[in-house]
Coordinates of C-alpha atoms in Angstrom, one line a residue:
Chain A
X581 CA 0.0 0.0 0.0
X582 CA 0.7 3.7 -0.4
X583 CA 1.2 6.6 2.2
X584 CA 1.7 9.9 2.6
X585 CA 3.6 11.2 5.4
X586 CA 2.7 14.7 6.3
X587 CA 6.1 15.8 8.1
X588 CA 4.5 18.3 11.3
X589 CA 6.9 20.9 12.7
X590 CA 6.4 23.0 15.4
X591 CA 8.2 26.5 14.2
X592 CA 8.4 27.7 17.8
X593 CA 10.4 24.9 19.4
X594 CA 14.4 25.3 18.7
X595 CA 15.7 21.9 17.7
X596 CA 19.5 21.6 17.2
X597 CA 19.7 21.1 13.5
X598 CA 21.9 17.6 13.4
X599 CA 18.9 16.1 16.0
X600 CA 15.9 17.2 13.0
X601 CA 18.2 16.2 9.7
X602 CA 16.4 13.3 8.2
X603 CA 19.3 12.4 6.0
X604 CA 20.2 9.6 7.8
X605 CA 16.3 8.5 8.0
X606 CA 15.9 9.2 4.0
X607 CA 19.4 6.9 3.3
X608 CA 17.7 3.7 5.6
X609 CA 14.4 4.4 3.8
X610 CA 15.7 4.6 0.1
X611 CA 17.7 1.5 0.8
X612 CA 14.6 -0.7 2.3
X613 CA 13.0 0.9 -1.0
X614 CA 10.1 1.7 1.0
X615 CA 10.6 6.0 -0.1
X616 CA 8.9 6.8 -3.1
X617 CA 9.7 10.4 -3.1
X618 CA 9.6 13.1 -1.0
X619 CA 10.3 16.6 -0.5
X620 CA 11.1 19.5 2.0
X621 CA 8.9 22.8 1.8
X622 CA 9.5 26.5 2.2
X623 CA 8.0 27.4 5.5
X624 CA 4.3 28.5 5.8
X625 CA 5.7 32.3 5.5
X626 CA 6.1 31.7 1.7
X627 CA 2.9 29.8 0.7
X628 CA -0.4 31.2 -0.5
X629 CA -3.9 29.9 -0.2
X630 CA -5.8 29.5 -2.9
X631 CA -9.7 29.8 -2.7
X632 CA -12.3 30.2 -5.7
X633 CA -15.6 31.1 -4.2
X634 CA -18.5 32.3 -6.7
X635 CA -16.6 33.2 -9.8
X636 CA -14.1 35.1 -7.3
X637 CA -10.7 33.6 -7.1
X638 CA -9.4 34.9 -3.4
X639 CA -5.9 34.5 -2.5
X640 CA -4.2 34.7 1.0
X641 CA -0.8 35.1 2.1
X642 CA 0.2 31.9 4.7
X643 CA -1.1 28.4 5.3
X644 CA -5.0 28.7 5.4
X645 CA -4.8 27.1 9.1
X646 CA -3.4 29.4 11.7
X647 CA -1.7 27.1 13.5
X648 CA 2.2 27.5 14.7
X649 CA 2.3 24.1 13.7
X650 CA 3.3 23.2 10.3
X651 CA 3.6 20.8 7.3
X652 CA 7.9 20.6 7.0
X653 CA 7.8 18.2 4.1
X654 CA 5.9 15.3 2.9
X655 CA 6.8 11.6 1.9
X656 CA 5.7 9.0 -0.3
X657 CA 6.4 5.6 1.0
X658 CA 4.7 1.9 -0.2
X659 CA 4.8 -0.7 2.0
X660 CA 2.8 -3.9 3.4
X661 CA 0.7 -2.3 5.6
X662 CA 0.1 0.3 8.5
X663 CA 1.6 -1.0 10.9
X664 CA 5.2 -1.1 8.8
X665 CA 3.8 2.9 7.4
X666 CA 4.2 3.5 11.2
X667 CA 7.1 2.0 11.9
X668 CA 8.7 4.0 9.2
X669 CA 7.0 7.0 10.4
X670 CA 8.0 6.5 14.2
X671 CA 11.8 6.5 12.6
X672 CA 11.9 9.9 11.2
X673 CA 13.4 12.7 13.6
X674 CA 10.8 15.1 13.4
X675 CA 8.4 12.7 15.2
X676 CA 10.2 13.0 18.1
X677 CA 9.7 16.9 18.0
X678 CA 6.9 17.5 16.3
X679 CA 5.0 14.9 14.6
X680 CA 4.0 12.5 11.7
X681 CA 0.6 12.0 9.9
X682 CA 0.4 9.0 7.7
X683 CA -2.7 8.7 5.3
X684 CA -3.4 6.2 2.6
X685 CA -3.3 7.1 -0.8
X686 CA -7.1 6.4 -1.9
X687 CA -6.9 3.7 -4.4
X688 CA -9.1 1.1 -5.8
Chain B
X739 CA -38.8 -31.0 16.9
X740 CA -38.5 -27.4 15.5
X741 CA -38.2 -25.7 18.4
X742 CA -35.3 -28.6 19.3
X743 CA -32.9 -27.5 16.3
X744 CA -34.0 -24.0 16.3
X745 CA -32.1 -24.1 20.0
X746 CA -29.3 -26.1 18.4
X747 CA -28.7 -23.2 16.0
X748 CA -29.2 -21.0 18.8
X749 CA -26.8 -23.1 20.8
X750 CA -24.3 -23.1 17.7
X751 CA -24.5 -19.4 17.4
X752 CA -23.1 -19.3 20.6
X753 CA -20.5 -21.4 20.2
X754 CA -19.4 -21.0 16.8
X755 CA -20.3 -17.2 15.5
X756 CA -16.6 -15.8 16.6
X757 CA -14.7 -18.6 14.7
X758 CA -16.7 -19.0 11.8
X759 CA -16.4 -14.8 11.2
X760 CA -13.1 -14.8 12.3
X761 CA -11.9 -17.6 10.0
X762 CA -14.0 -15.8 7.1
X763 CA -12.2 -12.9 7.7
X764 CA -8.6 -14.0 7.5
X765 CA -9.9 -15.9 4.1
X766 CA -11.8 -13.2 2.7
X767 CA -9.6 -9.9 4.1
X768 CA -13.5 -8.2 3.6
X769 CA -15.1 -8.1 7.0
X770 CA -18.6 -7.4 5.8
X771 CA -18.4 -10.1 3.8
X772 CA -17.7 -12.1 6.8
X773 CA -20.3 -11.1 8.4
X774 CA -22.8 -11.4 5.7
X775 CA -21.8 -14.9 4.7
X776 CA -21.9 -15.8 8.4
X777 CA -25.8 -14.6 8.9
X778 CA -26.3 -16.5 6.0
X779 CA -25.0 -20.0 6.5
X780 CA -26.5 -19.8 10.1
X781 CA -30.0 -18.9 8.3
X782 CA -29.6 -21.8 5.8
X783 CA -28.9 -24.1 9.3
X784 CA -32.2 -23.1 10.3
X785 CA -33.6 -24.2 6.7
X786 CA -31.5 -27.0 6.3
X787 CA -30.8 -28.6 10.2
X788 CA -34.3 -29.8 10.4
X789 CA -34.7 -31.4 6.8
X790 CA -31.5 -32.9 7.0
X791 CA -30.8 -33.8 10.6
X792 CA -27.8 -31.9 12.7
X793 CA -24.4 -32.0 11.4
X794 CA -21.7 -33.8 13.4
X795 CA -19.7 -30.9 13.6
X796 CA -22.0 -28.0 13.5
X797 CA -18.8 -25.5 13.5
X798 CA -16.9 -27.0 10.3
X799 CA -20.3 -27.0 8.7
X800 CA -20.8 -23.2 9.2
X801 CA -17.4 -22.8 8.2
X802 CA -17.6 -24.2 5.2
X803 CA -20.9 -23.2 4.2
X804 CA -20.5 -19.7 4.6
X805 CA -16.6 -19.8 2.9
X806 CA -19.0 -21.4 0.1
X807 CA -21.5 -18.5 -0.1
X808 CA -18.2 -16.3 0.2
X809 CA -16.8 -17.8 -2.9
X810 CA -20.5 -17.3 -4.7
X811 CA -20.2 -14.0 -3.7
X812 CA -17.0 -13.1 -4.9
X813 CA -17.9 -15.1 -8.0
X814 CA -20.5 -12.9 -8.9
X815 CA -17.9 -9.8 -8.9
X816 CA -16.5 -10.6 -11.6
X817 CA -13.3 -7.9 -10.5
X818 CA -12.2 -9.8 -8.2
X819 CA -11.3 -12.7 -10.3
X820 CA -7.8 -12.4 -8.4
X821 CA -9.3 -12.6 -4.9
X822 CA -11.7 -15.8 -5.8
X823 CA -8.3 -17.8 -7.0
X824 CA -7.0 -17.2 -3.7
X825 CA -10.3 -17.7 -1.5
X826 CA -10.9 -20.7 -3.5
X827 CA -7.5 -22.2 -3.3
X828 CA -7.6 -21.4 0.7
X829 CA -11.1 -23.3 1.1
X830 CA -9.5 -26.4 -0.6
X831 CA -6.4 -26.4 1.5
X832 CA -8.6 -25.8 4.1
X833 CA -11.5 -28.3 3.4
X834 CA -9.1 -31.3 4.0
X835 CA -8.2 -29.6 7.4
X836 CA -12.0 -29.7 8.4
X837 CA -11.0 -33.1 9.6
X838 CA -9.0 -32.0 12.7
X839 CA -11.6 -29.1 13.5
X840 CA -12.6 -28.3 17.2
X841 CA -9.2 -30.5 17.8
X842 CA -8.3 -27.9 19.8
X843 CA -6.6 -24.4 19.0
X844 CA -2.8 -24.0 17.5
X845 CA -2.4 -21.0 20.1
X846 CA -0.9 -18.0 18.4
X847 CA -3.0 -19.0 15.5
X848 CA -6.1 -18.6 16.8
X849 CA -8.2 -16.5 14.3
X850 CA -10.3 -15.0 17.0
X851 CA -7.3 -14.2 19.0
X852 CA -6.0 -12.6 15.6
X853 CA -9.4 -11.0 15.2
X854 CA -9.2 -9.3 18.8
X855 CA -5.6 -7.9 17.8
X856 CA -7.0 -6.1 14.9
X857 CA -9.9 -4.7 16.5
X858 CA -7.5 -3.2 19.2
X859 CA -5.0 -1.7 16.7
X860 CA -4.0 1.6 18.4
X861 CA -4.9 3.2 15.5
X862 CA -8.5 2.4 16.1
X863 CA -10.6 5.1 18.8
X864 CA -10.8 2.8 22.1
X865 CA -14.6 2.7 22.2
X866 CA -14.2 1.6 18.8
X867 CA -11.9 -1.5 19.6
X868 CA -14.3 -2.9 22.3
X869 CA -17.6 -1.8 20.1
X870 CA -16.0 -3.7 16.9
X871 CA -14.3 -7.2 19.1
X872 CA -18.3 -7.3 20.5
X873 CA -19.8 -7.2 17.6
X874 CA -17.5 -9.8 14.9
X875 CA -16.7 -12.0 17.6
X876 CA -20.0 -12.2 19.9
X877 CA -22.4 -11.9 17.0
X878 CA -23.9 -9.2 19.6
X879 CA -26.4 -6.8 17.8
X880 CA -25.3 -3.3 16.7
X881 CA -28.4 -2.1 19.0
X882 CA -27.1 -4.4 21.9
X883 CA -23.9 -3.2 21.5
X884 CA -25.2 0.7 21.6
X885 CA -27.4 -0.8 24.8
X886 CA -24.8 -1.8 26.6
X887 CA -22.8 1.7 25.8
X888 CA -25.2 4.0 26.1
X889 CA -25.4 5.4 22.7
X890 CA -28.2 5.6 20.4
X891 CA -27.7 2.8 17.7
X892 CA -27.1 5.5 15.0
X893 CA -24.2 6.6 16.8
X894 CA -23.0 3.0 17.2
X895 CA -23.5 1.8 13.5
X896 CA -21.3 5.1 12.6
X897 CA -18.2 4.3 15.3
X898 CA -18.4 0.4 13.7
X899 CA -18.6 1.7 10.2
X900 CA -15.9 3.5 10.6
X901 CA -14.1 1.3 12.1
X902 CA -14.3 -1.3 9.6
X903 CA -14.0 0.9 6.9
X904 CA -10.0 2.2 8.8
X905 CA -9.1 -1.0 8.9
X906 CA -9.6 -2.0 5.0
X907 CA -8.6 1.8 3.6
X908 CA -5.6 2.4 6.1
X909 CA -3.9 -1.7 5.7
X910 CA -4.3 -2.3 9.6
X911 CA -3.1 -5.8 8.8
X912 CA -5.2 -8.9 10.3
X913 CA -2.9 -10.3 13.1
X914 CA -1.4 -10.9 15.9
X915 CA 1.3 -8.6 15.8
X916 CA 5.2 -9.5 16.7
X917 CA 6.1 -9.7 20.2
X918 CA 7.6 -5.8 20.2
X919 CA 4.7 -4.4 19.4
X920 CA 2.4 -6.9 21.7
X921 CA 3.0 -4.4 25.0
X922 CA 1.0 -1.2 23.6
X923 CA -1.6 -3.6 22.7
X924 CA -2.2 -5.3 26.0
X925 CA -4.4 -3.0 28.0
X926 CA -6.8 -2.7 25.4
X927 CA -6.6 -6.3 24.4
X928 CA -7.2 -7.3 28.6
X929 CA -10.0 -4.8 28.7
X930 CA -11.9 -6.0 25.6
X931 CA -11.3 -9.9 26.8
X932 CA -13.1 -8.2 30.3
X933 CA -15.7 -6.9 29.3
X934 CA -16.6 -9.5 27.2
X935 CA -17.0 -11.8 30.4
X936 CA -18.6 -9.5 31.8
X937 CA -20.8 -9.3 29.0
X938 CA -21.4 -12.4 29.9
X939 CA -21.1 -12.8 33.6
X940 CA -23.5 -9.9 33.9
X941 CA -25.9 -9.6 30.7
X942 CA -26.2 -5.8 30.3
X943 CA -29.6 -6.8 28.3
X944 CA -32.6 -9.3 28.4
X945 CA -34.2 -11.6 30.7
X946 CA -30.5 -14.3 30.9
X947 CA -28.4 -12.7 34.1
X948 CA -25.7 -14.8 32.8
X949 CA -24.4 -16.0 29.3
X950 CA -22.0 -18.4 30.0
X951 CA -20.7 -18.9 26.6
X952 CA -19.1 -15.5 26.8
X953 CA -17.5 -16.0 29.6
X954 CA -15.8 -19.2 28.9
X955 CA -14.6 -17.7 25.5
X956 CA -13.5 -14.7 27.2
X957 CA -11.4 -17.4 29.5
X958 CA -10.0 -19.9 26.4
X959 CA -8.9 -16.1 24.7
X960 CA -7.2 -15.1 28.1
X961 CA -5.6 -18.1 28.4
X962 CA -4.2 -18.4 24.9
X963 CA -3.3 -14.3 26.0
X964 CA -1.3 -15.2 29.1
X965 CA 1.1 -18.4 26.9
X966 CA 1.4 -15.8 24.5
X967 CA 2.7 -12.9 26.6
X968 CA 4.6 -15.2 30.0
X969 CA 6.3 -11.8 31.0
X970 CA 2.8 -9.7 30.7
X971 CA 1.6 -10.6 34.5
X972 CA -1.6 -8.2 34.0
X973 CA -2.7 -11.2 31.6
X974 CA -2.4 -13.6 33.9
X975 CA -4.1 -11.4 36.4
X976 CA -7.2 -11.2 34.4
X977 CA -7.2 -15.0 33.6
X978 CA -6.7 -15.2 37.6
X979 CA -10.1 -13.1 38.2
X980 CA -12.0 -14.3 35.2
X981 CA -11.3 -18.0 37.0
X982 CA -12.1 -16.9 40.3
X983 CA -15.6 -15.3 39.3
X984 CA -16.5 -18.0 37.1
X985 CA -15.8 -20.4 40.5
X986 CA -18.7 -19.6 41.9
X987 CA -21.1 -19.5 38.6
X988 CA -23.9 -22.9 39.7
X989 CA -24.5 -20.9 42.8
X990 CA -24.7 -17.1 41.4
X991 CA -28.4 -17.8 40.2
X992 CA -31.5 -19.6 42.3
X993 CA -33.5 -22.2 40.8
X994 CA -35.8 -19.5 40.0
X995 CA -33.2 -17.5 38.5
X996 CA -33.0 -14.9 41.1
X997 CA -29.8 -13.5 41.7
X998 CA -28.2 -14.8 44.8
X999 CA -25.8 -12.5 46.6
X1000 CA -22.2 -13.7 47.7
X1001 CA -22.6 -14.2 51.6
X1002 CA -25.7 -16.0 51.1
X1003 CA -24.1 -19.2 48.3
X1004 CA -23.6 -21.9 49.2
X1005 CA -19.8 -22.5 49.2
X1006 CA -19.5 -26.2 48.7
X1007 CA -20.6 -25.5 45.4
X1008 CA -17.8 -23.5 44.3
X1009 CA -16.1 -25.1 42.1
X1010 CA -13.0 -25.9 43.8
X1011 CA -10.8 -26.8 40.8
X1012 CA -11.0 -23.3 39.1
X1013 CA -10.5 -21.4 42.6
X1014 CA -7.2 -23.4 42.9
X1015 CA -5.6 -22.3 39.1
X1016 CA -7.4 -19.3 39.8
X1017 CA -5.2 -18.6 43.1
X1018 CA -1.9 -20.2 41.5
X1019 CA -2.4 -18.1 38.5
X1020 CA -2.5 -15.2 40.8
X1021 CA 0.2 -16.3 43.1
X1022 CA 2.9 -16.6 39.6
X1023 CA 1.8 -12.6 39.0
X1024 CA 2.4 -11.1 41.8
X1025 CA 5.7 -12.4 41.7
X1026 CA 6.4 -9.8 38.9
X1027 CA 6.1 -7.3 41.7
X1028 CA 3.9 -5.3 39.1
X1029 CA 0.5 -5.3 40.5
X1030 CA -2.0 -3.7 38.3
X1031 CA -5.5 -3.4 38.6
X1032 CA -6.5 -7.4 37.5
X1033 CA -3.9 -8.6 39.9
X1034 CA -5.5 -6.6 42.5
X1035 CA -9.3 -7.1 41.5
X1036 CA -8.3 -11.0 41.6
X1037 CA -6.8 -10.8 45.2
X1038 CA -9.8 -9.7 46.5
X1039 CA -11.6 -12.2 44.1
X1040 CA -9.5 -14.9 46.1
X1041 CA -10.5 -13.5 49.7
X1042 CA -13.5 -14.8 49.0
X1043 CA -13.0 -17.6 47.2
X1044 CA -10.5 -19.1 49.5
X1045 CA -13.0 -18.1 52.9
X1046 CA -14.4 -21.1 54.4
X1047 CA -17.5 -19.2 54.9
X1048 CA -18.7 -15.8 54.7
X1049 CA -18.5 -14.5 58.0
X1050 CA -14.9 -15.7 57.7
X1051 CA -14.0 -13.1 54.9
X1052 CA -10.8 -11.2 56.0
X1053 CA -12.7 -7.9 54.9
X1054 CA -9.6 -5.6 56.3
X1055 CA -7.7 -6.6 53.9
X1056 CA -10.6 -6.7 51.4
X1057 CA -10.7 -2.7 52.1
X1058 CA -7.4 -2.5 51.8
X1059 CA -7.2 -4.1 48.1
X1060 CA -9.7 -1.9 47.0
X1061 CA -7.7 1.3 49.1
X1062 CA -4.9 0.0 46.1
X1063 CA -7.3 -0.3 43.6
X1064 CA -8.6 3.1 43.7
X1065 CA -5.5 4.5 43.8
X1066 CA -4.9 2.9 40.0
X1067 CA -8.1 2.9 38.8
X1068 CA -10.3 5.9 40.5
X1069 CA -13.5 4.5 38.7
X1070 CA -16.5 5.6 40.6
X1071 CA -17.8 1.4 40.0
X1072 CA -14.2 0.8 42.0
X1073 CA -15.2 3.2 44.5
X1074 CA -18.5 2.0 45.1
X1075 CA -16.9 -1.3 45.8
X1076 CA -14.7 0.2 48.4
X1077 CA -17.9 1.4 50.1
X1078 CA -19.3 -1.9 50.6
X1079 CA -15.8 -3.2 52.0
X1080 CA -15.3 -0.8 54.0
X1081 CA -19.1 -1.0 55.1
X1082 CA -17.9 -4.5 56.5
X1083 CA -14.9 -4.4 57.7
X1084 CA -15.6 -1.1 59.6
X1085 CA -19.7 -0.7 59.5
X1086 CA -22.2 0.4 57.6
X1087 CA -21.8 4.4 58.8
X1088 CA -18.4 4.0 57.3
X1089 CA -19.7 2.7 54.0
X1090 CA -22.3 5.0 54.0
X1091 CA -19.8 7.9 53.9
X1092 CA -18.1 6.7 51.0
X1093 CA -21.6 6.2 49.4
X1094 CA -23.1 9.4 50.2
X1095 CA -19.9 11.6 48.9
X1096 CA -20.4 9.3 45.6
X1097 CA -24.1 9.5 45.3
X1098 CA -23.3 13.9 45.8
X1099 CA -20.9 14.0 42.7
X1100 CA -23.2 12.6 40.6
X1101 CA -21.4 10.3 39.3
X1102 CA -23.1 7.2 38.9
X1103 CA -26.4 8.8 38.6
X1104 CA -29.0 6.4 36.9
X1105 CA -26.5 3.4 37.8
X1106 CA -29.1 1.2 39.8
X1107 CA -26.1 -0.6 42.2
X1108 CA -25.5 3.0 43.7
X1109 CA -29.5 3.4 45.2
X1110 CA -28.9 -0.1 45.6
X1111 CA -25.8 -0.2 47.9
X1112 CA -27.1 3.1 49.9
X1113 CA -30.7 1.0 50.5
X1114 CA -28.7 -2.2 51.5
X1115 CA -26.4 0.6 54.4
X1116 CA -29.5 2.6 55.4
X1117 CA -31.2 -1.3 55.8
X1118 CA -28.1 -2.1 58.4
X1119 CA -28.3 0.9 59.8
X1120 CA -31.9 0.5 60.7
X1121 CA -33.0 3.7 59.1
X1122 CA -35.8 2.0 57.4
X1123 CA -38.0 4.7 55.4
X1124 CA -34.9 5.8 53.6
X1125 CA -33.6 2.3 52.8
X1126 CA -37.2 1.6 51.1
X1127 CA -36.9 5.1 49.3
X1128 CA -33.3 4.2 47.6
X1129 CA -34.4 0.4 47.0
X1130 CA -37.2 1.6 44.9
X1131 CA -35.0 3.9 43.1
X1132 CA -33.1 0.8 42.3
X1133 CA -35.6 -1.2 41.0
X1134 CA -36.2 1.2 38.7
X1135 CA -33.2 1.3 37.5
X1136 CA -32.2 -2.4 37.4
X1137 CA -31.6 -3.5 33.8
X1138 CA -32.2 -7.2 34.4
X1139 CA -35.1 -9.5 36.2
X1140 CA -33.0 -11.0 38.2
X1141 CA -32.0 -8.3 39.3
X1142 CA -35.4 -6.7 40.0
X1143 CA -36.2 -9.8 41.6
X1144 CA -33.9 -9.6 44.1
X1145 CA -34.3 -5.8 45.4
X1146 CA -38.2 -6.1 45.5
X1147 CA -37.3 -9.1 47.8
X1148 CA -35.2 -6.4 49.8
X1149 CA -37.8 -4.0 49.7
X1150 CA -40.2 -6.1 50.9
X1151 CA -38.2 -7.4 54.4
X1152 CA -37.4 -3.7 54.8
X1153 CA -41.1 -2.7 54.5
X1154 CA -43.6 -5.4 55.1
X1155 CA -46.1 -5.4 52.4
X1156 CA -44.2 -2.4 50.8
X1157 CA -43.2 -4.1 47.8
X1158 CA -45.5 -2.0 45.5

């Protein structure tokens, strides 16, 4: 099965950088070929919402959610099941400090 | 004759409805499947049962007669041509293996056991786990189920929907899982195995105070819990107080089916055998030095059991258990319970306390052993009018006859003629 895992940061919290690199976690995960692909994002500061309401299209500077909490990066990983999906999520350092959400891709 | 095979169908149901979904479930991977080609091989035993006489094995036959409709099924979707192979190719390994069914379980491989596991994934919302164990391996009703958790049975057909439908979309795989991820799945797994002999030991519905089936499946799964985890010694707590309870089943009911209470049985009844395993059990726990709340609910299970009569019951140190118990588990059931030992081991006034300061909080309002405990103190403490004021409370509350049997038998020594 497929997953994506939604990589949760909390911007406030100061974590020393060599504790949050996943390098280490993306080099175990390409090599069990579990890691589709994946990606690191710009932080919230630089993204813009998109809404179309009526034949308006409104745009918004920032994550739509107003949270301090947000998405770091995102991975795409296929394995046998959830409990392996969470065992490869549990491995990735910014579980320990923020945290992981791991959704199945929908497919038939 | 019909009503005698419509009771052995009833009697299979029982016996059989766990393992037959269970096993459908590991074959088909679709759990309403499962459950639909279970309802219907039990409704073709009705049809068939009396026609053809009862099968020797009624279990195998439900098993193979609903992997049969399964394979129909699947036939009929004609997508899953993958899927049928495989179901198909499973029933034929399997058919030959018939032979050795009910020759006793291959422990870890226990379907229901494997069944249990899933419905207590983490992943799953706890009332979720117990709701969904209930309901695929008891065969209970979704509007029992919401009965006996006090939701409407809109709300509970949503939680199981749901729950079923995580466990397909999100791949919570079918199984027990390996040992390191066994411990996080314990005390869900123990309180689902619980309450289903309590389910049993205490029918939260009908006119039956007990359903003994439950409760020795709830036993057989504890015990096939407490091989599989040796260093888990909450497991083999709760197969110490499921034992000990279960000891003094033939004497728990009347003839009449009135409930009898535990200082009036008669001992010699007790079934001595299970009290013994029941204490040893108990004794190899508390070695661990890591007394939880079934170690400690079973020790005071075993002060009575092991009493030679009731007013022999070391009740001090019955109080003290619970003094323990609440500090783990500050239920207001478990503090109820401390009320009543305390009522005996230092009066009713001291029990009545406890009662009174949980009857203010509210707590257990609409929970008919509360009324029921405060009649039974105000009774001993001779302050009659009250006592007949909380035991009709009770009654009204009372979920079972038996139950109701028993306090209008109350009410009526406390008030002569008052029984209403």
């Amino acid at each position: 099965m497929r997953y994506v895992m939604f990589v949760c940061d909390n911007d406030s919290v100061g974590v020393p950088m060599e504790d949050a690199d996943p390098a280490a976690w993306v080099r175990e995960m390409d090599g069990r070929g579990v890691r589709l692909q994946g990606a690191r994002l710009r932080p919230g500061s630089d993204a813009t919402t998109v809404r179309v309401r009526g034949d308006e299209v409104l745009l918004s500077d920032g994550p739509f959610a107003e949270t301090k909490e947000q998405i770091g990066g995102f991975d795409l990983i296929e394995c046998d099941n959830l409990d392996e999906a969470i065992e490869i999520a549990s491995k990735h350092p910014s579980a320990r400090f923020g945290w992981v959400e791991v959704r199945p891709l929908w497919e038939e | 004759m019909t009503a005698e095979v419509e009771a052995a169908v009833a009697e299979a149901f029982h016996q059989e409805w766990g393992r037959v979904v269970a096993t459908l479930i590991r074959v088909t991977g679709d759990w309403d499947l499962a459950e639909e080609c279970a309802q219907e091989a039990f409704t073709l035993a009705l049809e068939r049962w009396p026609r053809d006489g009862l099968p020797g094995r009624p279990g195998a036959w439900l098993t193979t007669t609903a992997r049969n409709r399964a394979v129909d099924r699947l036939r009929r979707r004609s997508t899953e041509a993958a899927k049928l192979r495989e179901v198909a190719a499973t029933a034929a390994v399997e058919a030959s293996e018939d032979d050795a069914f009910g020759a006793g379980d291959s422990g870890v491989q226990d379907d229901r056991l494997r069944l249990i596991f899933t419905c207590c994934h983490p992943a799953l919302p706890l009332e979720a786990r117990v709701a969904l164990t209930l309901r695929t391996l008891t065969g209970m009703t979704t509007a029992e189920i919401a009965r006996a958790f006090l939701v409407t049975e809109a709300t509970m057909a949503k939680r199981l929907v749901r729950a079923k439908g995580k466990i397909s979309n999100a791949g919570i795989p079918y199984r027990v899982p390996p040992a390191h991820l066994l411990p996080e799945r314990t005390g869900s797994v123990l309180a689902v195995l619980y309450l289903l002999f309590n389910e049993g030991y205490s029918a939260s519905t009908g006119s039956d105070l007990v359903r003994w089936d439950l409760c020795a499946e709830a036993i057989r799964l504890a015990r096939l819990l407490a091989r599989l985890m040796p260093d888990e010694p909450e497991a083999y707590g709760l197969l110490a107080l499921m034992l000990l309870h279960h000891s003094r089943r033939a004497t728990r009911v009347d003839a009449a089916g009135g409930l009898v209470t535990l200082e009036r049985q008669d001992r010699t009844r007790w079934n001595r055998g299970e009290i013994d395993e029941g204490v040893a059990v108990l004794e190899a726990a508390l070695r661990h030095d890591r007394a939880g709340p079934y170690q400690l609910q079973a020790a005071i299970a075993a002060c009575h059991a092991t009493a030679a009569d009731a007013a022999d019951t070391d009740w001090t140190r019955i109080a003290e258990l619970y003094r323990q118990l609440v500090r783990v588990v500050p239920s207001p059931i478990v503090r109820l319970n401390q009320a009543v030992a305390v009522a005996m081991a230092d009066g009713p006034a001291a029990g009545l306390e406890l009662v009174e300061t949980l009857h203010a909080s509210g707590a257990l309002t609409g929970y008919h052993l509360l009324p029921a405990t405060r009649a039974d103190l105000l009774r001993r403490l001779g302050r009659r009018a009250e006592a007949a004021r909380a035991y009709r409370e009770a009654l009204d509350l009372a979920p079972t006859e038996a139950e109701r049997r028993y306090l209008a038998d109350r009410l009526a020594e406390t008030v002569p003629g008052g029984g209403d």
